[in-house]
mmCIF file of C-alpha atoms and ligand atoms in Angstrom:
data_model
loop_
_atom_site.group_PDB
_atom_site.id
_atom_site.type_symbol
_atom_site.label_atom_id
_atom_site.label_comp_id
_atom_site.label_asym_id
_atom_site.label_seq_id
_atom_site.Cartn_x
_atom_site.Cartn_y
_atom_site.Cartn_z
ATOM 1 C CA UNK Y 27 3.866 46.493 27.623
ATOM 2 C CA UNK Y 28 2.321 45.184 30.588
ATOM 3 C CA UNK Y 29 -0.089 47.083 32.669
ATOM 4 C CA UNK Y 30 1.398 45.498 36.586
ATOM 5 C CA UNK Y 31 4.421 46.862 37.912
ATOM 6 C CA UNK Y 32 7.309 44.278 37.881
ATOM 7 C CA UNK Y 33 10.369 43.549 40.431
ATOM 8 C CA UNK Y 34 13.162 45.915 39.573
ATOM 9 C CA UNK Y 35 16.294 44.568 40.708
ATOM 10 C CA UNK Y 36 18.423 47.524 38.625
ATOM 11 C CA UNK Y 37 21.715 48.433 40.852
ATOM 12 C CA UNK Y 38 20.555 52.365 39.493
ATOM 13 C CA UNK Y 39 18.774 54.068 38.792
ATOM 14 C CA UNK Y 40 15.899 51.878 40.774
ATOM 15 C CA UNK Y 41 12.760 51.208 42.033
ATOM 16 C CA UNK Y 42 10.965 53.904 43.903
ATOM 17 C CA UNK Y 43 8.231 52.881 46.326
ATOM 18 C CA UNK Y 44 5.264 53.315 44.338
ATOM 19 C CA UNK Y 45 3.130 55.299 46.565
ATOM 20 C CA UNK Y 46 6.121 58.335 46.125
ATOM 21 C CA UNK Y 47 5.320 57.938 42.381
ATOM 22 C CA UNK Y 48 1.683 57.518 42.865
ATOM 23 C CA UNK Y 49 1.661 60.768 45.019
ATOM 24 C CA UNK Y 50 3.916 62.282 42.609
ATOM 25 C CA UNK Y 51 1.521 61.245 39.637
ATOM 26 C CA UNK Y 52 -1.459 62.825 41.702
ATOM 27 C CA UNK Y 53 0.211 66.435 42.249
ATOM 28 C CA UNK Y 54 2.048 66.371 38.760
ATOM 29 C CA UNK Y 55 -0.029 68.607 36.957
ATOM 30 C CA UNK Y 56 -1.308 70.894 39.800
ATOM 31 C CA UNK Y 57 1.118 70.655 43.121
ATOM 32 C CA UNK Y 58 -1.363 71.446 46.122
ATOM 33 C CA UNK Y 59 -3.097 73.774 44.706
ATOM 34 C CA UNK Y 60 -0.591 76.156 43.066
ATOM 35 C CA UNK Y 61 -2.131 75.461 39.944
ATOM 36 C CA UNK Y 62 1.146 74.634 38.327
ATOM 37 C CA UNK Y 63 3.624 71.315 38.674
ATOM 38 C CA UNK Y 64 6.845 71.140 40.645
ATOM 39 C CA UNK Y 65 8.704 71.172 37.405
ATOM 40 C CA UNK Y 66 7.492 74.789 36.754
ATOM 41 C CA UNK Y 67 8.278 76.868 39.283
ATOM 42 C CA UNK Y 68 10.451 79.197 39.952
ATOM 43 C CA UNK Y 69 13.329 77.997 42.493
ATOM 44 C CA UNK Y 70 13.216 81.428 44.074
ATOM 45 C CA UNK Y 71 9.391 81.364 44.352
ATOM 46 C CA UNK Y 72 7.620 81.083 48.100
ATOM 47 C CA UNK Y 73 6.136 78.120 47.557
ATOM 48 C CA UNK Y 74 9.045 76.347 46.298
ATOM 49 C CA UNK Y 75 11.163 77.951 48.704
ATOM 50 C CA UNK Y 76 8.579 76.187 51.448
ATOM 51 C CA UNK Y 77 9.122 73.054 50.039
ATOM 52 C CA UNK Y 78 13.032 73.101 49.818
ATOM 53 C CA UNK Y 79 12.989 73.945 53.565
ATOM 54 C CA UNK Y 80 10.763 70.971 54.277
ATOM 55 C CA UNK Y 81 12.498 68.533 52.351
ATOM 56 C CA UNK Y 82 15.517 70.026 54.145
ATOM 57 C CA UNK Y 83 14.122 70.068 57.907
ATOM 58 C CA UNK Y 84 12.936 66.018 56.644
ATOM 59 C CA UNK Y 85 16.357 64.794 55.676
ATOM 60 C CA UNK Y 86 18.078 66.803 58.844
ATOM 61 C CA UNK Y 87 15.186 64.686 61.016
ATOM 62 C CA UNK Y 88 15.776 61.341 59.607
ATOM 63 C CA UNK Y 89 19.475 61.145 59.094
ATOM 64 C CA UNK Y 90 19.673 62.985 62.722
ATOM 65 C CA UNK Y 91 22.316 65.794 61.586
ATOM 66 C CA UNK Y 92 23.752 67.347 63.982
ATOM 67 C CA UNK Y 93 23.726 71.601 63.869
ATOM 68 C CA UNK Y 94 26.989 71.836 62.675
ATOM 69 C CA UNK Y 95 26.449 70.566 59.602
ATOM 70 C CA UNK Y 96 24.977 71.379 56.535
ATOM 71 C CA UNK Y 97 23.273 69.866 53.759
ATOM 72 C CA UNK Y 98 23.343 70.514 50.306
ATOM 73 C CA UNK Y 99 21.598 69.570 47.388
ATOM 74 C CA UNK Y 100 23.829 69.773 44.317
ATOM 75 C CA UNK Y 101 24.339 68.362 40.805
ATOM 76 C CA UNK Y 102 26.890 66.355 39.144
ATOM 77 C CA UNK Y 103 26.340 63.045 40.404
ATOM 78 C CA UNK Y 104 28.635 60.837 43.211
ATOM 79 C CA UNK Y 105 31.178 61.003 40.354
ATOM 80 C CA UNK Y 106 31.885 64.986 40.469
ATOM 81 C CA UNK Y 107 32.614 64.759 44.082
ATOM 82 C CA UNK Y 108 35.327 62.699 43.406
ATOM 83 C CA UNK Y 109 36.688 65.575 42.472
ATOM 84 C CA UNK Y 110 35.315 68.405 44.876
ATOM 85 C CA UNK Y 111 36.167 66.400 47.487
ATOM 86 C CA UNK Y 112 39.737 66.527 47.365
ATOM 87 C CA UNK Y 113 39.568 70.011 45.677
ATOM 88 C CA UNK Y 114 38.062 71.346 48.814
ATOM 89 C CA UNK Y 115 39.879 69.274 51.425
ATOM 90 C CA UNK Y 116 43.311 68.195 50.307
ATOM 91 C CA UNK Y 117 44.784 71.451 50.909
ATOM 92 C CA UNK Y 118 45.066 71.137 54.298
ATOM 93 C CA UNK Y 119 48.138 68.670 54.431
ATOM 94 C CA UNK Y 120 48.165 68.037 50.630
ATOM 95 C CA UNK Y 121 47.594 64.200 51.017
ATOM 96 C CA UNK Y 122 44.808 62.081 51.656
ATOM 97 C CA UNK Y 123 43.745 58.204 52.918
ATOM 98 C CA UNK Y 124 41.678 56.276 50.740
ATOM 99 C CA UNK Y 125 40.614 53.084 50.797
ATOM 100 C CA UNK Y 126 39.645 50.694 47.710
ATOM 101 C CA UNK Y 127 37.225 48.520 47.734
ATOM 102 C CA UNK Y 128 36.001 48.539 44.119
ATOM 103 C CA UNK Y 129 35.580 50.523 41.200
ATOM 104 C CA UNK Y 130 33.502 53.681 42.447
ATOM 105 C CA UNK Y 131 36.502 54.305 45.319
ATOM 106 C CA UNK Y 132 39.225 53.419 42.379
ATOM 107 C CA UNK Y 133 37.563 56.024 40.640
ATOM 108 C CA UNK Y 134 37.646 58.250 43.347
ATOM 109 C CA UNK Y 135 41.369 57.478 44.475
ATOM 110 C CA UNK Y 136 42.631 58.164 40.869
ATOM 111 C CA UNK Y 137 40.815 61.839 40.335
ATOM 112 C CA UNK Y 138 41.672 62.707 43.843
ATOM 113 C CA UNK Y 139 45.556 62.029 42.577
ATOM 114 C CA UNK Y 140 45.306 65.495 40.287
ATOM 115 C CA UNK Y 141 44.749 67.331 43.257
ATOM 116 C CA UNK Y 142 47.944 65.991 45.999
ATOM 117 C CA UNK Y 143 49.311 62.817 46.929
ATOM 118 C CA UNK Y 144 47.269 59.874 47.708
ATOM 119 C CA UNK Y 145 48.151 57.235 50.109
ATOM 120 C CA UNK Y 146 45.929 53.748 49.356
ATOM 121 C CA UNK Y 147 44.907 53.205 52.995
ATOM 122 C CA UNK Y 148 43.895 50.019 52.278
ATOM 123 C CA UNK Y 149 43.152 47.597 49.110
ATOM 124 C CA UNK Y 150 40.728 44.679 48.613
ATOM 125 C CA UNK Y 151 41.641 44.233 44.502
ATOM 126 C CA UNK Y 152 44.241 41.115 45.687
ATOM 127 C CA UNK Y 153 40.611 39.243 46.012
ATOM 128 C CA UNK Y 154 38.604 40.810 43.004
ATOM 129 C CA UNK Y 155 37.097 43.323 45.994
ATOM 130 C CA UNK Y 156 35.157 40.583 47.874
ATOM 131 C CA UNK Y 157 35.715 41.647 51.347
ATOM 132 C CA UNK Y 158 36.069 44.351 53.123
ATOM 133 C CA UNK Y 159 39.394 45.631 55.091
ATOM 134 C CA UNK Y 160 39.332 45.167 58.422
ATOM 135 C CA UNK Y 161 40.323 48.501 61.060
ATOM 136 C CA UNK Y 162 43.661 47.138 61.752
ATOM 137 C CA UNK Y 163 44.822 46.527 58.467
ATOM 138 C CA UNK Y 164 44.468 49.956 57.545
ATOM 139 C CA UNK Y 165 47.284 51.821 56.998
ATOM 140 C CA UNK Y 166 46.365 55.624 58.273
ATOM 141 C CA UNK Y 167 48.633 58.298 57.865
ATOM 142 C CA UNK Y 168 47.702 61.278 60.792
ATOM 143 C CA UNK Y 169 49.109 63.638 58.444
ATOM 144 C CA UNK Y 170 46.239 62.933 55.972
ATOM 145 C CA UNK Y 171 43.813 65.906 55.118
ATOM 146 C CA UNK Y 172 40.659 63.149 55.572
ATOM 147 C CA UNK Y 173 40.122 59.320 54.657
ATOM 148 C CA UNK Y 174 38.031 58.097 51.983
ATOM 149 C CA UNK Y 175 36.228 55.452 52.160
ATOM 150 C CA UNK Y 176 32.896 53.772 50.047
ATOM 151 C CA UNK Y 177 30.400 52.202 53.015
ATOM 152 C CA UNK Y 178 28.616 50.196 49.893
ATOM 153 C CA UNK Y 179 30.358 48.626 46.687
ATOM 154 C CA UNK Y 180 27.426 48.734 44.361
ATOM 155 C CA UNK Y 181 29.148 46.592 42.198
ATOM 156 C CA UNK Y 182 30.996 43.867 43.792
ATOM 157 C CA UNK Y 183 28.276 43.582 46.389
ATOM 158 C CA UNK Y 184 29.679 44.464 49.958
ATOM 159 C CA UNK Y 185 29.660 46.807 52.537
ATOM 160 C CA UNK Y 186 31.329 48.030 55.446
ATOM 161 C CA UNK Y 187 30.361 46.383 58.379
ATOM 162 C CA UNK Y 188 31.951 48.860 60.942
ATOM 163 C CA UNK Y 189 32.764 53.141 60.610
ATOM 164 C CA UNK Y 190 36.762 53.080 60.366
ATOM 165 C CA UNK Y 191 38.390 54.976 63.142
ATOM 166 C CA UNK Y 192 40.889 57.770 62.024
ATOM 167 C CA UNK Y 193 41.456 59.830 64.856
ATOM 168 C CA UNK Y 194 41.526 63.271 64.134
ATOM 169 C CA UNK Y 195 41.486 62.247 60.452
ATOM 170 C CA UNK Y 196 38.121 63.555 58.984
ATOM 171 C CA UNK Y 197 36.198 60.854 57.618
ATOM 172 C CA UNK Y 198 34.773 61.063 53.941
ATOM 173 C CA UNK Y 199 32.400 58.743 52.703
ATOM 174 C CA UNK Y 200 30.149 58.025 49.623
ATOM 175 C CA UNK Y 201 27.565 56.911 50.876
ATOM 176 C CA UNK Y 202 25.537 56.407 47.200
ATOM 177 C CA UNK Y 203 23.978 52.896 47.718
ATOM 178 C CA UNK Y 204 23.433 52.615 51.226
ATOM 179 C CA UNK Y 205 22.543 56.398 52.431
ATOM 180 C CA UNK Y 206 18.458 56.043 53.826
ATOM 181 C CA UNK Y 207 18.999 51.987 54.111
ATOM 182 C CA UNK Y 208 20.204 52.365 57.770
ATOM 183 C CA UNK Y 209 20.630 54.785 60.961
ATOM 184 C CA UNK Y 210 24.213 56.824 60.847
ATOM 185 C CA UNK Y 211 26.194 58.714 63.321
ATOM 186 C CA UNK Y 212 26.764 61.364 61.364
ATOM 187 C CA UNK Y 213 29.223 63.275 64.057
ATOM 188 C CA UNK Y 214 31.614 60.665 63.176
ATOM 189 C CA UNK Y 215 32.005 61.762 59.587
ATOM 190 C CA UNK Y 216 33.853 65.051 58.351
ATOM 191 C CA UNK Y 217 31.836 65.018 54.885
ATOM 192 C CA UNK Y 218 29.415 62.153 53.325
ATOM 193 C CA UNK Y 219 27.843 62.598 49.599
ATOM 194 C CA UNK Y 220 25.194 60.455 47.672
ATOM 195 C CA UNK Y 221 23.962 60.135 44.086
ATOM 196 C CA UNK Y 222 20.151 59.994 44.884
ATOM 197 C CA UNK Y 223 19.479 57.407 42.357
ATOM 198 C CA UNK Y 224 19.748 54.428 44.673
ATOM 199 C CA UNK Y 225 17.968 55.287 47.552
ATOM 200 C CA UNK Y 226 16.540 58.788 47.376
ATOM 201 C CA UNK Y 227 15.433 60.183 44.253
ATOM 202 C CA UNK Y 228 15.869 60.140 40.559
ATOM 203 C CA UNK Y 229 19.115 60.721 39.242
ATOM 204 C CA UNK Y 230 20.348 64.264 39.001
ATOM 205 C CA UNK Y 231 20.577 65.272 42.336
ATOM 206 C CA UNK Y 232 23.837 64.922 45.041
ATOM 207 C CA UNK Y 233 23.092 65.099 48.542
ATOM 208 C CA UNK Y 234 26.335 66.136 50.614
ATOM 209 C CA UNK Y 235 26.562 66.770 53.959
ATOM 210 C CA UNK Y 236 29.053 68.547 55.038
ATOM 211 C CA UNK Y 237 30.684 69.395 59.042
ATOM 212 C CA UNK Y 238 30.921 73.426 58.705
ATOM 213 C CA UNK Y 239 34.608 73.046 59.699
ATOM 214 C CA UNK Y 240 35.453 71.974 56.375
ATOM 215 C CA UNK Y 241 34.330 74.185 54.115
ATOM 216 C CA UNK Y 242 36.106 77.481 52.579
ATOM 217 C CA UNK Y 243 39.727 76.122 52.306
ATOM 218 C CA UNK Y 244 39.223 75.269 47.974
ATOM 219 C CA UNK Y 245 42.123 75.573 45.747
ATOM 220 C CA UNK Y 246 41.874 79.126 43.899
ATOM 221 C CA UNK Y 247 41.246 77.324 40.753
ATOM 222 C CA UNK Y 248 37.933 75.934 41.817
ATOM 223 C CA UNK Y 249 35.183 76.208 39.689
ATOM 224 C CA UNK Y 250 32.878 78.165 41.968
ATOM 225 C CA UNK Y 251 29.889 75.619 41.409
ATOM 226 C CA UNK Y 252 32.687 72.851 43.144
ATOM 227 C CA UNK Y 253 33.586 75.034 45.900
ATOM 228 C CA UNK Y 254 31.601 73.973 48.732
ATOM 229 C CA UNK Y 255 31.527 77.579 50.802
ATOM 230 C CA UNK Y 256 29.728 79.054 47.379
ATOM 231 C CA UNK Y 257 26.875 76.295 47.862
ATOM 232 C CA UNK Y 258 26.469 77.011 51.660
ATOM 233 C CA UNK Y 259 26.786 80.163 51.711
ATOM 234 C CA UNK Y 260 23.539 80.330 49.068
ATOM 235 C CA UNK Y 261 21.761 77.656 50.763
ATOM 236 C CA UNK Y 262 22.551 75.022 47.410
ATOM 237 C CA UNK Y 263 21.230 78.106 45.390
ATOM 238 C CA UNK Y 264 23.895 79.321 43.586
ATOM 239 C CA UNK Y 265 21.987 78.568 40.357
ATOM 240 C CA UNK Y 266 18.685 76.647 39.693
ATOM 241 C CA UNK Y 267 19.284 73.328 41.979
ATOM 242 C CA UNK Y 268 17.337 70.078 40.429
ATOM 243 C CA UNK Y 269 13.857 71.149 41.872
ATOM 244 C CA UNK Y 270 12.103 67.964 40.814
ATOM 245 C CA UNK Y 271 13.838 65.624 42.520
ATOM 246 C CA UNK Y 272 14.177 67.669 45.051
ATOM 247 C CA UNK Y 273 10.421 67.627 45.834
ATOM 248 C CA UNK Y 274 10.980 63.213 44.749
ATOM 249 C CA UNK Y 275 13.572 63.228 47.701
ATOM 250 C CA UNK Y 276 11.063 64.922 49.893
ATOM 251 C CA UNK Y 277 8.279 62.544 49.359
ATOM 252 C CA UNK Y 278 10.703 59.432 49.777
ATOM 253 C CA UNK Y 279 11.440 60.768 53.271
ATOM 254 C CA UNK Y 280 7.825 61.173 54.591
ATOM 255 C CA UNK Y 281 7.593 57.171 53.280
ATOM 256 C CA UNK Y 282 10.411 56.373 55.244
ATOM 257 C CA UNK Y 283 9.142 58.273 58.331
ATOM 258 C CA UNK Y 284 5.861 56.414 57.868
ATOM 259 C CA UNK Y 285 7.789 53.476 57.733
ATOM 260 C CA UNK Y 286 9.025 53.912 60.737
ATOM 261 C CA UNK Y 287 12.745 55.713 59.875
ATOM 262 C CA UNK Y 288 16.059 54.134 59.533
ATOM 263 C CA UNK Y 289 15.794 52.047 62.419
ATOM 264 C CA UNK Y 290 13.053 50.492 60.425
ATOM 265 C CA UNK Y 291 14.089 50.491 57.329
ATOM 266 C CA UNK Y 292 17.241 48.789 58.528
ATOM 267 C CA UNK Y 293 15.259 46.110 59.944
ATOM 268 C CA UNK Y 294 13.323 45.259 56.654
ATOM 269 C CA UNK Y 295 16.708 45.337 54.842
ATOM 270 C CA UNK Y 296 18.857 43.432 56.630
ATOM 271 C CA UNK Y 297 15.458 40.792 56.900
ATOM 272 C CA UNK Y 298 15.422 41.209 53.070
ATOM 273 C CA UNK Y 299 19.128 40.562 52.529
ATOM 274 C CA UNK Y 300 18.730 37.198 55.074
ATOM 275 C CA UNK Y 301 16.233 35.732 53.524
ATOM 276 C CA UNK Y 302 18.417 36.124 49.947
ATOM 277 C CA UNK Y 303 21.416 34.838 51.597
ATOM 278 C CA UNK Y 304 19.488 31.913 53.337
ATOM 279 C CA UNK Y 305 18.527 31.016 49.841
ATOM 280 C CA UNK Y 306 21.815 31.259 47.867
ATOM 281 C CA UNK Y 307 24.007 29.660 50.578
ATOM 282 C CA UNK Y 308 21.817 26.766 50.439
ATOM 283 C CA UNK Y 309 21.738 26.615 46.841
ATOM 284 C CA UNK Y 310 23.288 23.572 45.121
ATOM 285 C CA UNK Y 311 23.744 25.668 41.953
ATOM 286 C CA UNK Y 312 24.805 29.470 42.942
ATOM 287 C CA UNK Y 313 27.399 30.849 45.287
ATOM 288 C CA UNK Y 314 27.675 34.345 46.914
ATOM 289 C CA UNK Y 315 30.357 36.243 45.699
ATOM 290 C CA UNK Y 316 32.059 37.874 48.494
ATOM 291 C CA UNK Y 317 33.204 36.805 52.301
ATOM 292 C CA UNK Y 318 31.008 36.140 54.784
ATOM 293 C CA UNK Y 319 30.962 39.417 56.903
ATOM 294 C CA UNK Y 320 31.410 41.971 54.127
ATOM 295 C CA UNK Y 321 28.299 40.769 52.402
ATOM 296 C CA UNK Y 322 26.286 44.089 51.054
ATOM 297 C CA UNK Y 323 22.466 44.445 52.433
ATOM 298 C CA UNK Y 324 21.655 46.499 49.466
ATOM 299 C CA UNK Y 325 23.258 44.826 46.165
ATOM 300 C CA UNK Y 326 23.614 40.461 46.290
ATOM 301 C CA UNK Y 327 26.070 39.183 43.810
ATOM 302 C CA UNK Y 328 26.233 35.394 43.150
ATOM 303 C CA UNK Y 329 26.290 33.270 40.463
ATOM 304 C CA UNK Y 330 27.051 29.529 39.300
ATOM 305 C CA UNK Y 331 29.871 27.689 38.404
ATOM 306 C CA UNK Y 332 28.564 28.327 34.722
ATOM 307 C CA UNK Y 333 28.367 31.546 32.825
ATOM 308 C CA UNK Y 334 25.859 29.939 30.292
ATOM 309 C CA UNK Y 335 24.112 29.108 33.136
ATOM 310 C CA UNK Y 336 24.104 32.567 34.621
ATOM 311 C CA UNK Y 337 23.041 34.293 31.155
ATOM 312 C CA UNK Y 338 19.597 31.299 31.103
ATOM 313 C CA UNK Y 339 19.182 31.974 34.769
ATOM 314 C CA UNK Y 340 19.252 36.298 34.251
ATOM 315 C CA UNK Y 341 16.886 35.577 30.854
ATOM 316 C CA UNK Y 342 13.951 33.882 32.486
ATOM 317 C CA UNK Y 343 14.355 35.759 35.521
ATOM 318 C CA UNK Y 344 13.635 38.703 33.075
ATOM 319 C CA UNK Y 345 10.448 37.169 31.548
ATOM 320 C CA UNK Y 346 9.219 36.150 35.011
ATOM 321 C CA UNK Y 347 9.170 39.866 35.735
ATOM 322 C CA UNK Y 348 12.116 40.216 37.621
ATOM 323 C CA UNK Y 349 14.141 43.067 35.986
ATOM 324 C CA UNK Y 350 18.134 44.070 35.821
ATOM 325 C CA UNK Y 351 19.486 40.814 37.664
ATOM 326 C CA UNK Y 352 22.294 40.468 34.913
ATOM 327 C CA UNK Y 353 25.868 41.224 37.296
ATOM 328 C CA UNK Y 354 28.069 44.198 36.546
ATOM 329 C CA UNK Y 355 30.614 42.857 33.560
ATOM 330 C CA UNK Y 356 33.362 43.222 35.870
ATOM 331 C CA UNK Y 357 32.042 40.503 38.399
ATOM 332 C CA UNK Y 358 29.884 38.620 36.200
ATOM 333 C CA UNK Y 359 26.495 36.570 37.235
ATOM 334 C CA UNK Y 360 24.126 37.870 38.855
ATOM 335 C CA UNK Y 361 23.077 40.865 40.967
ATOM 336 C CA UNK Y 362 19.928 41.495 42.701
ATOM 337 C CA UNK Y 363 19.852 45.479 44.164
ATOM 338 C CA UNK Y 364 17.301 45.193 46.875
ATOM 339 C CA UNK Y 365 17.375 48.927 47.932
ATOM 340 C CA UNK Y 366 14.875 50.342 50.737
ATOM 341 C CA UNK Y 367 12.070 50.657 47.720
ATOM 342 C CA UNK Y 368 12.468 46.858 47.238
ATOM 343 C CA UNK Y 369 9.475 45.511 48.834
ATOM 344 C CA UNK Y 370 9.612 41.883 50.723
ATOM 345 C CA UNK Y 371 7.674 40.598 48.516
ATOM 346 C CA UNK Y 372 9.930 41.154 45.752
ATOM 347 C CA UNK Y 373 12.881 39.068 47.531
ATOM 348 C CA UNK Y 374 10.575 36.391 48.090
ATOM 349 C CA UNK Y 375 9.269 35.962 44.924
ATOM 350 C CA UNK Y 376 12.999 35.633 44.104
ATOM 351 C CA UNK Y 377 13.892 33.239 46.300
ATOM 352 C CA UNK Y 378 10.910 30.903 45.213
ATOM 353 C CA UNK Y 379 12.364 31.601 41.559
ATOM 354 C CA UNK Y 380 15.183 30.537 42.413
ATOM 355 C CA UNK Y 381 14.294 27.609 44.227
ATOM 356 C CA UNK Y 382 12.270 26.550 40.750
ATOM 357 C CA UNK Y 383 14.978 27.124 38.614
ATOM 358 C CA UNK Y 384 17.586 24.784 41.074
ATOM 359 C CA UNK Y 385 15.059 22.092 40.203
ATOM 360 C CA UNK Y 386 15.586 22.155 36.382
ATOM 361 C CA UNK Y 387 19.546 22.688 36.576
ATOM 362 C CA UNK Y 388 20.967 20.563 39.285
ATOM 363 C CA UNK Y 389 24.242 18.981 38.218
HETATM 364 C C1 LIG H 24 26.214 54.803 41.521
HETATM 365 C C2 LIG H 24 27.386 55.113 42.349
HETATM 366 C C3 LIG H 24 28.292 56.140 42.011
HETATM 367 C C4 LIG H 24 28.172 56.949 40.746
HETATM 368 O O1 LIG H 24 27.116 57.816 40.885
HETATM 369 P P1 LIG H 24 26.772 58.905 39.758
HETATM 370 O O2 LIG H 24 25.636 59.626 40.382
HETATM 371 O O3 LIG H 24 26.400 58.138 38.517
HETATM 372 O O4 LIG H 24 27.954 59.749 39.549
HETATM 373 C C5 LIG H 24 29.337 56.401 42.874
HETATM 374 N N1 LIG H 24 29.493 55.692 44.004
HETATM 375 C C6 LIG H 24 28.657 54.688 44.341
HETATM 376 C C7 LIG H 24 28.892 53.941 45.601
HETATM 377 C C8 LIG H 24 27.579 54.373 43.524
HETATM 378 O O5 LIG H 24 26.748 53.384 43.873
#
């Protein structure tokens, strides 16, 4: 193994800055003195119980929540709230909006379908999911209990450019691969939930925030870890939450903060994501993968003409030290995740690598 820390371009779980694992490294044995790590503590114990508050008051501060909402730090992944989500909210009017604009909000669509009827609001699979809907060709029902929507397709490499407007239609998003990466108005969203394993934290913890409004209206059958009035009503504490990453999450958002917040970090991603784009539109070899205007600031999907190509290109892009670029199967090519722990840097060295490699395989 090498001893220097490479580019990780993995779509997840991926790169954390490396002064959060440096810090991390520094405390793991002995956490500020309490003579044990993070990892051993009791989740009921003060000093744990001052750091889940922290990490709480943190994420409330940078994401800007507004009081009537809460935050919860659950289990389960992005993929169980495809499933809490409508078994929570669908009861209302026993149908629900969602729209599809890959796999993760297929996924989504089709589990929500156990639970009432689901109207496809809108559908971007005519086009392999390389664009994104635009407001007025969605088709909203007001009778829906809440729309769903995905604000970043990890896979296919775009990302809402605007917040839908649904009236008095609650707005659900997962927000997986883009939460941290940008300032939201969270008062125009119902419910949003993240996997942390993108932008937050290892995997193994699901951040949902929730409008208090829309809690305590589950199906009886609910498993009473998936009903979201058991988790806010014990504060996420029902049973042992995942402490670790927990603290991970917390130390992520004082980078951020000392970064400047999402203001910031939005600025250094969407410079990141230019100066990729610059590159590959240029390119006489590789072409983006989806529309102008839906492009993703967080995962960049291109490739060549040439598959064979594509599998050289992701091989010595692997033993120049730039890790994971290989696309998701179902798009093929390429894919570069350039999340918020992605330093510039890294997408520079990339575009210079790719500049390199144009030279040996013009046509
Ligand atoms: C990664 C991802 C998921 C799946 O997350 P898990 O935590 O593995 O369940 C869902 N949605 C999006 C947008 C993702 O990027």
């Amino acid at each position: 193994m090498g001893t220097a820390r490479i580019f990780n371009f993995s779509a997840g779980p991926s790169m954390l800055p490396e002064e959060v694992l440096n810090q991390a490294s520094a405390e793991m044995s002995n956490y500020r003195g309490s003579g044990m790590s993070v990892m051993e503590m009791s989740h009921r114990s003060d000093i744990y119980a001052r750091l889940f508050e922290s990490v709480q008051t943190s994420f409330r501060r940078v994401m800007n929540i507004p009081n009537n909402y809460k935050v919860l730090f659950l289990q389960g992944g992005a993929t169980l709230q495809f499933a809490m989500v409508p078994m929570n909210l669908i009861t209302k009017t026993g149908s629900a909006d969602y729209a599809v604009t890959g796999s993760f909000s297929g996924k989504a669509a089709e589990e929500a379908k156990k639970y009432g009827t689901v109207n496809t609001a809108a559908s971007s699979k005519d086009k392999n999911h390389t664009y994104i809907p635009r407001q007025s060709e969605l088709k909203l029902d007001p009778n829906a209990s809440y729309f769903h929507y995905c604000a970043n397709n990890t896979i296919y490499g775009t990302e809402w450019d605007y917040v839908p407007e649904t009236g008095d239609v609650p707005l659900v998003c997962d927000m997986s691969s883009n939460i941290l990466s940008k300032p939201v108005d969270v008062s125009k969203y119902g419910l949003i939930y993240a996997g942390a394993q993108k932008n937050m934290a290892p995997a193994g913890l699901t951040v949902v925030i929730i409008r208090n409004d829309l809690a305590g209206n589950a199906f009886p059958y609910t498993p009473v870890m998936m009903d979201y009035a058991t988790m806010i009503k014990n504060d996420s504490m029902y049973n042992t939450p995942p402490c670790y990453n927990i603290y991970i999450l917390g130390l992520v958002l004082d980078w951020v903060e000392k970064l400047g917040g999402l203001k910031a970090m939005q600025k250094r991603n969407q410079d990141k994501a230019a100066m990729l784009y610059e590159c590959l539109d240029a390119s006489p070899l590789f072409n983006v993968v989806p529309e102008k205007g839906s492009r993703s600031n967080m995962n960049v999907t291109f490739r060549s003409d040439d598959p064979e190509i594509d599998a050289i290109f992701a091989a010595k892009a692997a033993e120049a030290g730039f890790a994971s670029l290989k696309g998701h199967r179902s798009v093929g090519g390429m894919r570069a995740s350039i999340y918020n722990a992605m330093p510039p840097e890294g997408v520079a060295a990339l575009v210079e690598f790719i500049h390199v490699f144009e030279q040996n395989y013009r046509k």
